[in-house]
Amino acid sequence: MAKALSEILAEDVRAALTAVLGDAARDADPLIRPSDHADFQANGVLPLAKAVKGNPRELAIRVAAALVPAAAQPGSADAGSPAVSTSGVIAAVEVAGPGFLNLTLADAALAGQVAERLGDARLGVSPSTIGQTTVIDYSQPNIAKEMHVGHLRSTVIGDALVRLLEFDGRTVVRQNHLGDWGTQFGMLIQYLVEHPEARPAQAEHSGEVAISWLTALYRDARAEFEADGGFADRARKRVVTLQGGDEESLAAWEEMVAESKRYFEDVYGRLDVRLVDADAVGESFYNPYLADIAADLEQRGIAVRSDGALCVFFDGVKGPDGEPVPLIVQKSDGGFGYAATDLAAIRHRVGTLKADQILYVVDSRQALHFRMVFETARRAGYLPDGVEAVHVQFGSVLGTDGKPFKTRAGQTVRLIELLDGAVDHAVATVAEKNPDLDAEQARAEARVVGIGAVKYADLSTSRTKDYIFDLDRMVSLTGNTSVYLQYAHARIHSILRKLPVGTEPRVHADLALEPAERRLALQLDELGATLATVVAEFEPHRLTTYLYSLAQTFSDFYENCPVVKAPSAEVRENRAALVRLTGDTLKLGLELLGISAPDQL
RNA sequence: GCCCUCGUAGCUCAGGGGAUAGAGCACCCGCCUCCUAAGCGGGGGGUCGUUGGUUCGAAUCCAACCGGGGGCACCA
């Protein structure tokens, strides 16, 4: 696999530092950074000069001399500098400011990187975590309920992380922790039993029909629950019979679960995310283990009875009254809450799924809950030292008024409606840009563009912050949106299609590069480093930033460096190689975010 | 009250020790006989919430304060 230029430079500069300073520099970080003043700059001389109490500028001059043979450094020929064996990628070094090293790379080195990545299916990026298993819990919709913007964030971010982690070599186990249990099911089942006509007339129906009747069921059942005390009593009894395994109750419950899954599948299909039925593990799955968890924790003294509830307490977790606030494993009425379920899920994920890492892509409002659950699981040994558990939290979705995102009428926004809105919006733009497309083709293209825009908007802002959901902005399709990247990718394929017959993307390392070509090659080289950060921090927005910047650099190249009409066959092939690699990089990057990149737009 | 989180251009956001703080939107001015103008170039616009501290160097790290949002016993 290709080593990135920044890594090669780090090794070279470290070698030069060590040659000049000896062991004092052996573990020093050369602090290689992209630079406005050269291809890269090394900032590592300054702290090192401080450490050895030397003059930073003088030290920088000696390191520069060691990096590049005196011949290339007319100003600082220094016979006393020790020779250093380096990779040879550096063409020139300049000492600037208080002791920065401005590093300019040889054109041939840039070309060499392009050549190496171009021929590789992974574009020269090596997987770093082969053999490790990540369990990732995301999406988490509730049975018999609409999905809304909160689910959108979890689903989109989770799906991107799945793709990114898999690309990094991990085995990824998706877990869609469905809300399929709770007292509200007593009410729903009872209503359904009493009103069989609430079901849709046709057996075969869409996900949209499924959620629409379930939503009506929920609404009507709640209304009757509040209006009719007799029904409320029967609903409460129904909870008990359901938990007792009553067949009629279970059948109704299973029917609702199946209907909901039909709807989820519809939504996931529209969103083009990889969640499937087999990934769904509802809360109810853990029911058989809850009593055992409670008994185990109580018996080992990790949890104690307090006001009848089985509780785990923590240092520094207090309520407004100054009293400690516990994690409640078992309620005083004997029932189990979601803390018990989450603990059982950890056991399952560690014990059965063999997780090395467990991720929870959940709203930041759950931060305290997860802190307590993880801490409890650590104490109980359910979460051993070798297993990492991370609450991959994200901020709330707000409307343009800065308040929680709602419709004008104050309702939560239905996910399907929101996605349809984005696609409808895109249809208009697509039709305007491509008048010759028929309605069906325009619709298909608008789906790719519109859904991509929604996902990109969500993924491109830093995860932990709240974010303002502005459909108009995200589907405006200008500027920093997914369509900019898709457009760059489509232009690339247009170029590749128009190459004269017989022209292949081929690197000619002996050609001098123009500034726009250099910038493009340099940026292409940073894909691996970008992905490494994204995976380490679970921050997909760093990838969107990289891709957007890459597409901007490509636009600059596009304006300044004709490919099809290049001045010579060699230049044409060389540029075609850059274009091809840029296209592949955009395509891969978007794919890892869950966004499609068609060859034509 | 305690804990978490966020304050960067008119708006939405990047940047999380390194040189003159960036992008998009909006606004103004230019660019299609030329590989897709869903694009490109230029312009105006900032006490990086405040005050201290650490450092050769702070938007970035630390502390305090101010302001927004969130969470804090049997709902998930």
XYZ file of C-alpha atoms (C1' of nucleotides) in Angstrom:
677
model
C 0.000 0.000 0.000
C 1.115 3.491 -0.725
C 2.628 5.484 2.073
C 1.408 9.070 2.126
C 3.820 11.830 1.221
C 3.312 13.439 4.611
C 4.397 10.174 6.256
C 7.455 9.912 4.042
C 8.354 13.480 4.877
C 7.921 12.842 8.584
C 10.415 10.006 8.363
C 12.871 12.059 6.342
C 12.735 15.054 8.634
C 13.012 12.875 11.708
C 16.090 11.256 10.225
C 17.613 14.658 9.556
C 16.792 15.877 13.042
C 18.355 12.775 14.528
C 21.453 13.179 12.351
C 21.896 16.707 13.648
C 20.857 16.296 17.275
C 21.308 12.621 18.010
C 19.053 10.732 20.386
C 17.338 13.880 21.612
C 15.397 13.937 18.342
C 14.708 10.258 17.924
C 11.144 10.352 19.209
C 10.396 13.925 18.224
C 7.379 14.673 16.056
C 8.506 16.658 12.993
C 4.986 18.178 12.839
C 4.515 17.956 9.095
C 1.575 20.097 7.984
C 0.163 21.251 4.647
C 1.456 24.736 3.999
C 0.523 27.939 2.226
C 4.191 28.630 1.673
C 5.269 25.339 0.153
C 3.890 21.845 -0.387
C 4.373 21.057 3.290
C 6.004 22.646 6.284
C 7.766 21.032 9.211
C 7.116 22.805 12.500
C 8.999 20.333 14.624
C 12.292 22.176 14.815
C 11.026 24.873 17.178
C 10.004 22.763 20.168
C 13.131 20.665 19.712
C 15.393 23.722 19.716
C 13.715 24.715 22.948
C 14.337 21.292 24.439
C 18.050 21.300 23.644
C 18.369 25.028 24.345
C 19.594 25.751 20.841
C 18.963 28.570 18.419
C 15.938 27.430 16.382
C 16.947 29.142 13.156
C 20.458 27.785 13.213
C 19.147 24.337 13.944
C 16.663 24.625 11.103
C 19.472 25.567 8.703
C 21.500 22.531 9.731
C 18.487 20.216 9.370
C 17.731 21.671 5.957
C 21.297 21.029 4.859
C 21.056 17.465 6.069
C 17.807 16.925 4.181
C 18.966 18.101 0.807
C 22.451 17.823 -0.680
C 24.407 21.067 -0.661
C 24.044 21.385 -4.407
C 20.343 22.013 -4.029
C 20.955 24.513 -1.254
C 23.195 27.186 -2.732
C 22.577 29.554 0.169
C 23.551 27.206 2.937
C 26.315 24.964 1.720
C 27.647 23.473 4.893
C 30.341 20.845 4.603
C 29.828 20.006 8.292
C 26.269 18.692 7.934
C 26.028 14.949 8.288
C 24.730 13.099 5.284
C 21.277 11.587 5.755
C 19.718 8.812 3.811
C 16.298 10.010 2.799
C 13.569 8.955 0.390
C 14.507 11.580 -2.160
C 11.005 13.033 -2.455
C 12.139 16.471 -1.308
C 13.205 18.840 -4.074
C 13.878 21.905 -1.971
C 13.944 23.037 1.640
C 13.705 26.604 2.794
C 14.100 27.916 6.309
C 11.466 30.503 7.120
C 10.370 32.611 10.054
C 11.615 31.533 13.468
C 12.561 28.049 12.264
C 9.921 26.560 9.997
C 11.094 24.261 7.240
C 9.216 24.813 4.010
C 9.323 21.602 2.024
C 8.844 21.382 -1.701
C 8.384 17.989 -3.257
C 9.812 16.728 -6.500
C 7.226 16.534 -9.272
C 8.290 12.963 -9.894
C 7.431 12.076 -6.303
C 3.898 13.439 -6.745
C 3.520 11.577 -10.000
C 4.779 8.405 -8.350
C 2.078 8.608 -5.691
C -0.623 9.097 -8.292
C 0.641 6.103 -10.253
C 0.705 3.892 -7.194
C -2.827 4.794 -6.072
C -4.355 4.743 -9.522
C -3.671 1.060 -10.000
C -5.137 0.041 -6.645
C -8.713 -0.903 -5.822
C -8.418 0.806 -2.432
C -6.625 3.806 -3.911
C -3.562 3.010 -1.852
C -5.299 3.161 1.523
C -4.545 0.204 3.761
C -7.008 -1.197 6.288
C -5.773 -0.659 9.836
C -7.990 -2.806 12.024
C -8.403 -6.165 10.371
C -9.828 -8.811 12.660
C -11.557 -6.474 15.092
C -15.290 -6.459 15.551
C -17.440 -3.384 16.002
C -21.054 -3.629 17.049
C -22.886 -0.483 16.078
C -26.307 0.415 17.389
C -28.125 2.989 15.276
C -31.420 4.154 13.791
C -33.560 2.743 16.655
C -37.069 3.532 15.436
C -40.115 2.634 17.499
C -42.695 0.074 16.493
C -46.034 1.599 15.451
C -44.531 5.080 15.269
C -43.388 7.397 12.525
C -39.703 7.944 12.027
C -38.656 11.581 12.309
C -35.570 13.766 11.931
C -33.938 12.373 15.064
C -33.962 8.926 13.483
C -32.617 10.471 10.311
C -29.419 11.622 12.003
C -28.818 8.339 13.778
C -29.538 6.349 10.634
C -27.441 8.424 8.268
C -24.456 8.818 10.588
C -24.625 5.179 11.627
C -24.764 3.965 8.048
C -21.751 6.091 7.096
C -19.793 4.767 10.079
C -20.632 1.192 9.106
C -19.203 1.740 5.640
C -16.143 3.589 6.917
C -15.334 1.021 9.584
C -15.762 -1.864 7.162
C -13.431 -0.146 4.726
C -10.934 0.149 7.536
C -10.963 -3.631 7.835
C -13.270 -4.176 10.774
C -16.039 -6.700 10.996
C -19.108 -4.584 11.600
C -22.272 -5.960 13.183
C -25.266 -3.680 12.734
C -27.849 -3.614 15.489
C -31.095 -1.804 14.982
C -32.360 -1.594 18.553
C -36.079 -1.315 17.840
C -38.430 0.107 20.447
C -40.782 -2.868 20.381
C -41.733 -3.175 24.015
C -43.453 -1.117 26.662
C -46.756 -0.395 28.293
C -48.155 1.441 25.271
C -48.481 -1.908 23.501
C -51.184 -2.943 25.911
C -53.239 -0.032 24.716
C -52.541 -0.697 21.045
C -53.245 -4.398 21.207
C -56.436 -3.931 23.166
C -57.693 -1.409 20.638
C -56.789 -3.644 17.736
C -58.584 -6.580 19.313
C -61.688 -4.475 19.883
C -61.503 -2.802 16.455
C -60.313 -5.365 13.884
C -61.511 -3.009 11.143
C -58.663 -0.624 12.013
C -56.428 -2.700 9.738
C -56.038 -1.749 6.084
C -58.430 -3.404 3.677
C -55.798 -4.955 1.440
C -53.340 -7.513 2.681
C -50.611 -6.370 0.294
C -49.745 -2.751 0.859
C -46.877 -0.327 0.936
C -44.778 0.746 3.877
C -46.496 4.066 3.701
C -49.916 2.471 4.090
C -48.548 0.396 6.961
C -47.358 3.375 8.948
C -50.449 5.332 8.148
C -52.805 2.793 9.702
C -50.467 2.224 12.637
C -50.347 5.941 13.272
C -54.129 6.121 13.145
C -54.283 3.154 15.509
C -51.958 4.911 17.931
C -53.979 8.113 17.774
C -57.362 6.395 18.197
C -56.160 4.067 20.918
C -54.731 6.949 22.913
C -57.927 8.936 22.520
C -60.014 6.037 23.768
C -57.535 5.359 26.565
C -57.977 8.886 27.815
C -61.706 9.082 27.253
C -62.851 5.658 28.448
C -61.789 4.381 31.859
C -63.062 0.893 31.057
C -60.845 0.685 27.996
C -57.887 1.986 29.984
C -58.370 -0.816 32.503
C -58.598 -3.437 29.785
C -55.451 -1.955 28.163
C -53.528 -2.258 31.416
C -54.628 -5.847 31.824
C -53.557 -6.475 28.246
C -49.982 -5.477 29.154
C -49.984 -8.265 31.696
C -51.383 -10.894 29.357
C -48.893 -9.875 26.682
C -46.001 -10.250 29.089
C -47.495 -13.529 30.211
C -47.229 -14.871 26.680
C -50.932 -14.851 25.801
C -51.280 -15.979 22.206
C -53.884 -13.517 21.041
C -51.873 -10.632 22.477
C -48.634 -11.874 21.013
C -50.189 -12.306 17.603
C -51.422 -8.717 17.566
C -48.053 -7.502 18.774
C -46.234 -9.470 16.096
C -48.575 -8.083 13.494
C -47.661 -4.540 14.495
C -43.975 -5.375 14.492
C -44.251 -6.840 11.000
C -46.207 -3.841 9.718
C -43.661 -1.452 11.185
C -40.788 -3.352 9.669
C -42.471 -3.080 6.311
C -42.477 0.673 6.806
C -38.872 0.819 8.057
C -37.756 -1.164 5.042
C -39.480 1.379 2.820
C -37.697 4.271 4.560
C -34.307 2.562 4.535
C -34.767 1.795 0.863
C -35.497 5.408 0.046
C -32.529 6.473 2.116
C -30.297 3.876 0.519
C -28.925 2.654 3.830
C -27.814 -0.880 4.480
C -30.045 -1.768 7.418
C -32.070 -4.895 6.779
C -34.512 -6.968 8.766
C -31.756 -9.249 10.013
C -30.104 -6.292 11.740
C -33.209 -5.588 13.800
C -32.912 -6.726 17.394
C -35.782 -5.305 19.377
C -35.767 -4.506 23.058
C -37.998 -7.523 23.606
C -35.158 -9.794 22.535
C -33.500 -9.126 25.877
C -36.573 -9.805 28.023
C -35.464 -13.313 29.052
C -32.198 -11.960 30.457
C -33.412 -9.005 32.500
C -34.271 -10.814 35.699
C -30.899 -12.514 35.656
C -29.108 -9.178 35.247
C -31.002 -7.706 38.173
C -30.336 -10.721 40.376
C -26.666 -10.745 39.452
C -26.161 -7.052 40.172
C -28.076 -7.197 43.428
C -26.387 -10.327 44.661
C -22.937 -8.861 43.993
C -23.833 -5.599 45.680
C -23.358 -3.517 42.556
C -27.018 -2.554 42.712
C -28.987 -1.879 45.888
C -32.644 -1.474 46.767
C -33.753 2.106 47.260
C -37.411 3.052 47.677
C -38.197 -0.398 46.331
C -36.251 0.072 43.104
C -33.024 -1.725 42.286
C -30.463 1.021 41.799
C -26.826 1.610 40.943
C -25.339 4.816 42.369
C -22.409 6.901 41.154
C -20.035 9.479 42.568
C -21.063 12.965 41.639
C -24.361 12.099 39.976
C -26.935 14.139 41.839
C -30.317 15.656 41.157
C -31.453 19.253 41.698
C -32.228 18.463 45.347
C -28.672 17.285 45.939
C -29.794 13.696 46.350
C -27.897 11.038 44.387
C -29.513 9.922 41.140
C -29.223 6.242 40.311
C -29.453 4.058 37.266
C -32.660 2.115 37.832
C -32.209 -1.504 36.850
C -35.571 -2.648 38.151
C -38.542 -0.493 38.994
C -40.241 -0.750 42.376
C -43.209 -2.491 40.711
C -40.883 -5.237 39.508
C -40.815 -4.072 35.889
C -37.669 -3.421 33.917
C -36.723 -0.191 32.245
C -34.348 0.431 29.405
C -31.304 0.431 31.698
C -31.743 -3.293 32.217
C -32.222 -3.801 28.483
C -29.080 -1.844 27.685
C -27.062 -3.884 30.176
C -28.381 -7.121 28.709
C -27.504 -5.834 25.247
C -23.921 -5.171 26.345
C -23.612 -8.705 27.633
C -24.952 -10.052 24.365
C -22.707 -7.880 22.269
C -19.587 -8.782 24.192
C -20.394 -12.422 24.895
C -22.173 -13.564 21.764
C -21.278 -11.008 19.097
C -17.641 -10.820 20.285
C -17.405 -7.061 20.073
C -14.104 -5.264 20.597
C -15.887 -1.991 20.185
C -19.529 -1.055 20.762
C -20.878 2.154 19.300
C -24.159 3.837 20.156
C -25.238 6.400 17.609
C -27.714 8.184 19.819
C -28.829 11.724 20.634
C -26.514 13.606 23.026
C -29.347 13.950 25.531
C -28.722 10.342 26.492
C -25.154 11.119 27.576
C -25.737 10.673 31.287
C -27.692 7.475 30.764
C -24.881 5.900 28.748
C -22.279 7.079 31.226
C -24.133 5.249 33.953
C -24.807 2.152 31.869
C -21.167 1.855 30.773
C -19.919 2.432 34.306
C -22.281 -0.210 35.674
C -21.264 -2.669 32.963
C -17.594 -2.048 33.802
C -18.181 -2.671 37.489
C -20.085 -5.848 36.738
C -17.466 -7.054 34.275
C -19.990 -7.195 31.433
C -17.727 -4.721 29.721
C -14.155 -6.000 30.077
C -11.111 -3.754 29.762
C -10.399 -4.804 26.210
C -13.781 -3.694 24.941
C -14.439 -0.082 24.118
C -17.944 1.351 24.476
C -18.593 4.740 22.934
C -21.641 6.922 22.927
C -21.301 8.425 19.445
C -23.528 11.318 20.296
C -25.046 13.862 18.014
C -26.801 17.168 18.564
C -30.464 17.937 18.220
C -32.111 18.855 14.961
C -33.405 22.406 15.051
C -35.603 24.414 12.722
C -34.464 27.647 11.117
C -35.806 29.449 14.186
C -33.275 27.619 16.349
C -35.977 25.663 18.175
C -36.603 21.915 17.945
C -37.567 21.052 14.390
C -41.343 20.959 13.966
C -43.919 21.652 11.316
C -45.724 24.974 11.376
C -48.525 23.221 13.219
C -46.050 22.075 15.870
C -45.993 18.428 14.809
C -42.856 16.376 14.420
C -41.902 16.107 10.767
C -42.562 12.757 9.111
C -39.387 11.358 7.632
C -41.032 10.163 4.429
C -42.530 13.580 3.833
C -39.190 15.196 4.377
C -37.418 12.877 1.948
C -40.161 13.270 -0.641
C -39.847 17.024 -0.276
C -36.129 16.863 -0.973
C -36.641 14.692 -4.048
C -39.491 16.865 -5.373
C -37.289 19.884 -5.006
C -34.496 18.172 -6.888
C -36.876 17.120 -9.676
C -37.427 20.749 -10.567
C -33.711 21.473 -10.743
C -32.903 18.324 -12.671
C -35.621 18.990 -15.230
C -34.383 22.540 -15.665
C -30.769 21.470 -16.202
C -31.612 18.508 -18.426
C -34.694 19.425 -20.475
C -34.298 16.340 -22.666
C -34.791 13.819 -19.836
C -38.198 12.182 -19.621
C -40.129 12.361 -16.365
C -39.045 8.959 -15.143
C -35.351 9.571 -15.779
C -35.594 12.977 -14.125
C -37.225 11.398 -11.090
C -34.523 8.748 -10.811
C -31.778 11.327 -11.020
C -33.556 13.600 -8.577
C -33.654 10.787 -6.059
C -29.880 10.446 -6.170
C -29.419 14.183 -5.924
C -32.113 14.936 -3.358
C -31.359 12.079 -0.969
C -27.662 12.765 -1.317
C -28.298 16.385 -0.372
C -30.170 15.414 2.787
C -27.485 12.962 3.860
C -24.654 15.304 3.009
C -26.211 18.135 4.988
C -26.379 15.864 8.002
C -22.913 14.397 7.624
C -21.065 17.591 6.768
C -21.685 19.373 10.033
C -19.737 18.319 13.072
C -21.605 15.543 14.772
C -21.786 16.775 18.354
C -23.321 20.131 17.587
C -27.005 20.812 17.222
C -27.790 21.463 13.637
C -30.213 23.695 11.825
C -32.323 21.696 9.434
C -33.039 23.907 6.441
C -34.475 21.959 3.533
C -34.338 24.983 1.241
C -30.648 25.338 1.830
C -29.751 21.701 1.402
C -31.678 21.244 -1.814
C -30.647 24.587 -3.300
C -27.922 22.472 -4.893
C -25.282 25.171 -5.087
C -22.123 25.520 -3.062
C -21.112 23.060 -0.382
C -23.671 20.331 -1.021
C -23.474 16.766 -2.222
C -24.393 17.819 -5.720
C -21.178 19.810 -6.022
C -19.280 16.583 -5.488
C -21.583 14.595 -7.754
C -21.221 17.261 -10.405
C -17.426 17.203 -10.208
C -17.563 13.423 -10.511
C -19.878 13.631 -13.546
C -17.622 16.178 -15.268
C -14.712 13.846 -14.689
C -16.509 11.019 -16.430
C -17.467 13.330 -19.236
C -13.775 14.047 -19.784
C -12.870 10.371 -19.652
C -15.563 9.572 -22.225
C -14.208 12.208 -24.557
C -10.599 11.131 -24.529
C -9.340 10.247 -28.012
C -9.443 6.536 -28.724
C -6.307 4.869 -27.446
C -5.629 7.415 -24.718
C -5.255 5.735 -21.352
C -4.750 7.391 -17.988
C -1.014 6.939 -17.587
C 1.459 8.696 -15.338
C 4.535 10.247 -16.942
C 6.749 10.938 -13.986
C 9.253 12.961 -15.953
C 6.774 15.717 -16.824
C 6.959 19.020 -14.999
C 3.628 19.709 -13.261
C 1.607 22.882 -13.422
C 0.502 24.444 -10.123
C -3.070 23.186 -10.470
C -1.798 19.674 -11.196
C 0.502 19.763 -8.187
C -2.277 20.912 -5.880
C -4.548 18.142 -7.095
C -1.906 15.430 -6.735
C -1.032 16.649 -3.243
C -4.598 16.587 -2.095
C -5.312 13.173 -3.578
C -2.510 11.896 -1.412
C -4.316 12.871 1.794
C -7.246 10.469 1.456
C -5.729 7.849 3.743
C -4.874 10.282 6.514
C -8.366 11.751 6.306
C -10.036 8.349 6.575
C -7.827 7.424 9.505
C -9.027 10.456 11.475
C -12.627 9.878 10.496
C -12.553 6.321 11.778
C -10.633 7.136 14.942
C -12.968 9.940 15.964
C -16.187 8.742 14.322
C -16.371 12.069 12.494
C -17.699 11.681 8.947
C -17.759 15.468 8.510
C -13.986 15.436 8.145
C -14.447 13.328 5.043
C -17.027 15.706 3.566
C -14.658 18.603 4.203
C -11.869 16.747 2.456
C -14.026 15.761 -0.513
C -15.431 19.230 -0.938
C -11.982 20.725 -0.853
C -10.757 18.100 -3.317
C -13.613 18.921 -5.672
C -12.731 22.617 -5.421
C -9.139 21.837 -6.268
C -10.387 19.781 -9.177
C -12.509 22.689 -10.421
C -9.398 24.842 -10.425
C -7.581 22.160 -12.406
C -10.561 21.845 -14.739
C -10.438 25.560 -15.530
C -6.700 25.678 -16.075
C -5.606 22.342 -17.480
C -7.395 21.061 -20.558
C -7.256 17.295 -20.763
C -8.853 16.288 -24.038
C -7.111 19.187 -25.763
C -3.869 18.916 -23.840
C -0.724 20.180 -25.587
C 0.758 16.707 -26.044
C -0.170 13.056 -25.818
C 2.012 12.629 -22.717
C 0.427 15.563 -20.925
C -3.004 14.277 -21.913
C -2.309 10.843 -20.463
C -0.792 12.317 -17.349
C -3.786 14.599 -16.803
C -6.153 11.746 -17.559
C -4.461 9.853 -14.734
C -5.062 12.745 -12.348
C -8.653 13.030 -13.511
C -9.271 9.319 -13.167
C -7.824 9.192 -9.661
C -9.809 12.256 -8.624
C -12.988 10.643 -9.926
C -12.239 7.393 -8.134
C -11.460 9.260 -4.925
C -14.715 11.235 -5.037
C -16.654 8.097 -5.856
C -15.108 6.115 -3.027
C -15.460 8.961 -0.558
C -19.125 9.479 -1.358
C -19.794 5.752 -1.248
C -18.276 5.590 2.222
C -20.747 8.287 3.237
C -23.630 6.397 1.666
C -24.065 8.837 -1.224
C -24.209 7.727 -4.862
C -22.061 9.316 -7.539
C -23.506 8.729 -11.014
C -21.259 9.029 -14.061
C -23.641 11.479 -15.615
C -25.714 14.251 -14.108
C -27.585 23.753 42.383
C -24.533 19.944 39.861
C -23.022 17.702 35.201
C -22.625 17.720 29.729
C -22.382 20.613 25.375
C -21.908 24.838 22.192
C -20.377 30.502 21.457
C -15.587 31.985 14.813
C -18.140 37.027 8.839
C -25.222 39.403 8.204
C -26.790 33.741 7.945
C -25.124 28.303 8.003
C -20.622 26.158 9.266
C -15.064 24.344 8.833
C -10.484 25.009 11.350
C -8.969 21.861 18.030
C -0.742 24.488 19.285
C 2.385 27.249 14.086
C 3.309 32.247 9.655
C -1.660 37.240 6.794
C -8.378 32.885 10.582
C -11.246 29.842 5.850
C -15.651 27.956 2.945
C -20.747 28.105 1.460
C -25.171 31.206 1.345
C -26.666 36.262 0.686
C -24.870 41.095 -1.732
C -21.821 43.703 -5.861
C -18.688 43.105 -10.524
C -16.904 39.927 -14.353
C -16.556 34.851 -17.357
C -20.162 29.917 -21.815
C -17.672 30.047 -30.661
C -13.482 26.311 -25.188
C -13.556 18.614 -21.652
C -21.253 19.608 -18.290
C -21.928 27.635 -16.127
C -25.392 22.375 -10.798
C -19.272 25.829 -12.631
C -15.107 29.665 -12.335
C -12.573 34.499 -11.097
C -12.750 39.196 -8.325
C -14.876 42.539 -4.247
C -16.738 44.190 0.441
C -17.573 41.892 5.290
C -14.249 39.092 11.733
C -12.136 42.670 19.269
C -12.525 33.899 16.951
C -18.184 35.340 23.875
C -15.058 38.045 28.103
C -10.871 38.180 31.382
C -6.698 35.906 33.166
C -2.955 31.894 32.709
C 0.488 28.114 30.201
C 3.808 28.561 25.718
C 9.134 30.823 21.542
C 4.005 30.873 19.465
C -3.256 30.384 21.486
C -9.351 30.744 17.601
C -7.011 26.045 19.265
C -4.658 23.988 25.810
C -6.035 25.422 31.293
C -9.075 28.383 34.879
C -12.870 31.713 36.045
C -16.861 34.365 34.317
C -20.925 35.700 30.649
C -24.528 33.775 27.138
C -27.440 29.683 24.313
C -28.997 24.468 24.406
C -29.508 19.873 27.002
C -29.607 16.388 31.168
C -30.416 15.294 36.403
C -35.567 7.989 40.217
C -38.817 4.437 38.627
C -41.055 7.062 30.381
C -38.109 4.815 26.611
